[in-house]
Tab-separated table of C-alpha atoms in Angstrom:
chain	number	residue	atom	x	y	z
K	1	UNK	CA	0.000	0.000	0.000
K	2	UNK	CA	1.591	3.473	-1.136
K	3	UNK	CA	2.420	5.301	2.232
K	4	UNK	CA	4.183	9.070	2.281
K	5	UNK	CA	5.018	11.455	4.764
K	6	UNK	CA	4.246	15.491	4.613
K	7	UNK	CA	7.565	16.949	3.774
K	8	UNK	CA	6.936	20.401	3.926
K	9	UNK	CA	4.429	23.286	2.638
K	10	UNK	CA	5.478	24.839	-0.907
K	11	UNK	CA	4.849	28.952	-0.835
K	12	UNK	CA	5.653	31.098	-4.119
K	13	UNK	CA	7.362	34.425	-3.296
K	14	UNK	CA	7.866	37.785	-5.221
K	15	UNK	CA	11.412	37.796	-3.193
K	16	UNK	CA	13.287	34.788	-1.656
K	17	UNK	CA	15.484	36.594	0.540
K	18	UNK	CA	13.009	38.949	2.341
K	19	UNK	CA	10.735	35.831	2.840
K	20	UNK	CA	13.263	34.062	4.469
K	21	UNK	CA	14.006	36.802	6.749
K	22	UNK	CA	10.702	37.512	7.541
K	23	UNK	CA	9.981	33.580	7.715
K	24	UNK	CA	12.809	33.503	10.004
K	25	UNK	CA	11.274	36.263	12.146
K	26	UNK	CA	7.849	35.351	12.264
K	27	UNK	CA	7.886	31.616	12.120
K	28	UNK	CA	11.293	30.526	13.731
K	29	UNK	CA	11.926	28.869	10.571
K	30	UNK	CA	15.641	27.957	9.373
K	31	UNK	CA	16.439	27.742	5.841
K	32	UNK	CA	18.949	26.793	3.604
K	33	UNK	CA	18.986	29.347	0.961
K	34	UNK	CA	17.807	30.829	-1.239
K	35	UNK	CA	19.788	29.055	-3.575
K	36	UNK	CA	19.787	29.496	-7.230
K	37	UNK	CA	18.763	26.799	-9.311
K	38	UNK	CA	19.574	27.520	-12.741
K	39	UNK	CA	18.083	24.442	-14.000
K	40	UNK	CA	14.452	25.343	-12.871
K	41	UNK	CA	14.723	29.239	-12.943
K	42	UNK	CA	14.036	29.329	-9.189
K	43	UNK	CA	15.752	30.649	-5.643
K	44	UNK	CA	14.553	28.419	-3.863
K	45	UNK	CA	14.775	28.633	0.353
K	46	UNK	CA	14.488	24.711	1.812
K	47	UNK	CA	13.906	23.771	6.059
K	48	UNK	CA	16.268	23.369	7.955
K	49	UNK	CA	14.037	23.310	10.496
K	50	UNK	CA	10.102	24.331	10.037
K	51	UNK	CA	8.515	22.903	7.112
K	52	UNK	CA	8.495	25.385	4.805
K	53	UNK	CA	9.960	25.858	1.137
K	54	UNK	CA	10.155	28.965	-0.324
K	55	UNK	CA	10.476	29.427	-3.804
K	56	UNK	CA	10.767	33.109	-6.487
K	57	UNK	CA	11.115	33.075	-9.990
K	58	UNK	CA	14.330	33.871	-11.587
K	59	UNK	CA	13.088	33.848	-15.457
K	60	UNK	CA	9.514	33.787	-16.798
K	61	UNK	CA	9.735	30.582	-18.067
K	62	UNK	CA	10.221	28.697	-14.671
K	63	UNK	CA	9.997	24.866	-14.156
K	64	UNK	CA	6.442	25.129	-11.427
K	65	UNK	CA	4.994	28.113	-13.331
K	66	UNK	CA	5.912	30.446	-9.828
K	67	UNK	CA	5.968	33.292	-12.647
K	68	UNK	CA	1.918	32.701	-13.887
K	69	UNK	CA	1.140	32.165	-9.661
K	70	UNK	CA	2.395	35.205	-8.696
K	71	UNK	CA	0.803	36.912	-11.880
K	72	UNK	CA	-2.490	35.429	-11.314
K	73	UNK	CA	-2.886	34.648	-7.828
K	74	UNK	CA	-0.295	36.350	-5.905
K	75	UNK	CA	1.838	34.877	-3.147
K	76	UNK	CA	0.793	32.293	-1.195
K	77	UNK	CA	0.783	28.607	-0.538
K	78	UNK	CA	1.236	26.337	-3.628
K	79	UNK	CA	1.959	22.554	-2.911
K	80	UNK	CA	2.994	20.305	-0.397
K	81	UNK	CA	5.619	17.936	-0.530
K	82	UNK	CA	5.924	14.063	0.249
K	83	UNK	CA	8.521	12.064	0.955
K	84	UNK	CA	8.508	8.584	-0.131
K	85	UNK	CA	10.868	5.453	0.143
K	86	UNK	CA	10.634	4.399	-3.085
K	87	UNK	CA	9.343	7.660	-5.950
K	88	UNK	CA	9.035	4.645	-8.890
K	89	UNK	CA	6.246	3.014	-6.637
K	90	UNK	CA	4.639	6.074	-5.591
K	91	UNK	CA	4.845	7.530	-9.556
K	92	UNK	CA	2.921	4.137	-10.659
K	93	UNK	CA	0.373	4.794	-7.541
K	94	UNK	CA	-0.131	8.512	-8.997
K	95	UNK	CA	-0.599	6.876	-12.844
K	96	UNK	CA	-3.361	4.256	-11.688
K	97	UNK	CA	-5.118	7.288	-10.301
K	98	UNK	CA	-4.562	9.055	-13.565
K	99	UNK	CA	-1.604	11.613	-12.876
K	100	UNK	CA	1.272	12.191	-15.113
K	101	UNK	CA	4.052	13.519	-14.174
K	102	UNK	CA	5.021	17.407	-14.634
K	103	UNK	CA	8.216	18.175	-13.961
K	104	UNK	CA	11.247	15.835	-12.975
K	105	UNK	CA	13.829	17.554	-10.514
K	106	UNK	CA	16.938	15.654	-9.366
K	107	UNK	CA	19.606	17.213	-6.996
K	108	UNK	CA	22.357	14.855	-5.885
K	109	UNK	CA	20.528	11.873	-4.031
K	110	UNK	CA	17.351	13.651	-4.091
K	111	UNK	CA	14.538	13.025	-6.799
K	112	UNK	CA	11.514	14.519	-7.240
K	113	UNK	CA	8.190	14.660	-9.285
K	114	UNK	CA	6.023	17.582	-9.756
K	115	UNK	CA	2.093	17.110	-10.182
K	116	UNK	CA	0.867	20.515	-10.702
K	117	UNK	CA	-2.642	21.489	-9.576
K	118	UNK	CA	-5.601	20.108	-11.279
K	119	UNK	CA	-8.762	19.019	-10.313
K	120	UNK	CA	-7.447	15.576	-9.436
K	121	UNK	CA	-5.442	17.240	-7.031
K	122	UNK	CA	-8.075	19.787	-5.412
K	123	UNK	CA	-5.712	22.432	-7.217
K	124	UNK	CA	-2.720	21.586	-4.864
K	125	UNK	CA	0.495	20.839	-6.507
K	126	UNK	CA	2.102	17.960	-5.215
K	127	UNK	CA	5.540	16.767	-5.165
K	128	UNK	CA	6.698	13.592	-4.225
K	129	UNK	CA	10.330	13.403	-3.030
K	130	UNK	CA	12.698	10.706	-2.351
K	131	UNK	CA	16.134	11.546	-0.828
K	132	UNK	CA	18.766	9.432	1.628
K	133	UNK	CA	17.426	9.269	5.402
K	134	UNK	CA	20.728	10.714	6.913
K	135	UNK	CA	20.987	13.654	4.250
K	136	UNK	CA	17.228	16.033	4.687
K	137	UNK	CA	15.582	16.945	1.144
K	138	UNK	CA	17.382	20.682	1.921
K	139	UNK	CA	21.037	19.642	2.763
K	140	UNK	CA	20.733	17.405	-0.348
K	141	UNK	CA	20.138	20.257	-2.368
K	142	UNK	CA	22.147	22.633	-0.578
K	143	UNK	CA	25.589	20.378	-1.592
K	144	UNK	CA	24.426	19.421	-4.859
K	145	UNK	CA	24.284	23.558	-5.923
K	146	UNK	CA	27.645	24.348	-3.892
K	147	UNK	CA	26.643	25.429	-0.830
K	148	UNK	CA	28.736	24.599	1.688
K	149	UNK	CA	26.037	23.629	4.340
């Protein structure tokens, strides 16, 4: 039976860094970040303690469509994230319930799969992540674009 755990809470942002700080301030959140990731057109801010991923647009043609969110629906909460043991099993549990896939993202010994929001989903994008127990989703990434975390 497909079992997954809630990673942390996807928000879009016009501006990484002043989320973070005020994230920081407000929440008593710890991030990693933001980081740029080239590949997806995104500074993106990941937990290092409290949940929450941040994410701004670095090019219009971004790989979650942050650019069109902002435009259309401001900032806010977009997705959540899951983390699975195995992503192949949880990918064929998503396809028997009719998903496809959106957008692939791998980062060192992370992977993840984007769903973005449909009706299937009650307009929620969801990502399903699978990354080594000892190494979090945000340290993963952190090494894999240079940081020195």
């Amino acid at each position: 039976m497909f079992r997954a755990k809630l990673d942390r809470v996807a928000i879009v942002v016009k501006d990484a860094e002043k989320a973070v700080k005020d994230m920081e301030k407000l929440l008593g959140c710890e991030f990693y970040g933001p980081l740029d990731d080239k590949g997806a057109g995104l500074l993106v801010a990941l937990p290092r303690r409290g949940g929450i991923e941040l994410v701004s647009p670095t090019r219009s043609d971004d790989a979650i469509n942050a650019t069109g969110l902002l435009a259309t629906r401001g900032e806010g909460i977009t997705g959540i994230a899951l983390r699975v043991d195995d992503i192949e099993e949880a990918e064929r549990h998503f396809a028997e319930l009719g998903l496809t896939p959106d957008v692939r993202i791998n980062h060192g010994g992370m992977k993840e799969i984007l769903f973005k929001a449909q009706e299937a989903t009650h307009n929620v994008e969801i990502a399903i992540n699978e990354y080594p127990e000892a190494n979090g989703l945000g340290l993963e990434v952190a090494h894999d674009l240079g940081v020195d975390a």
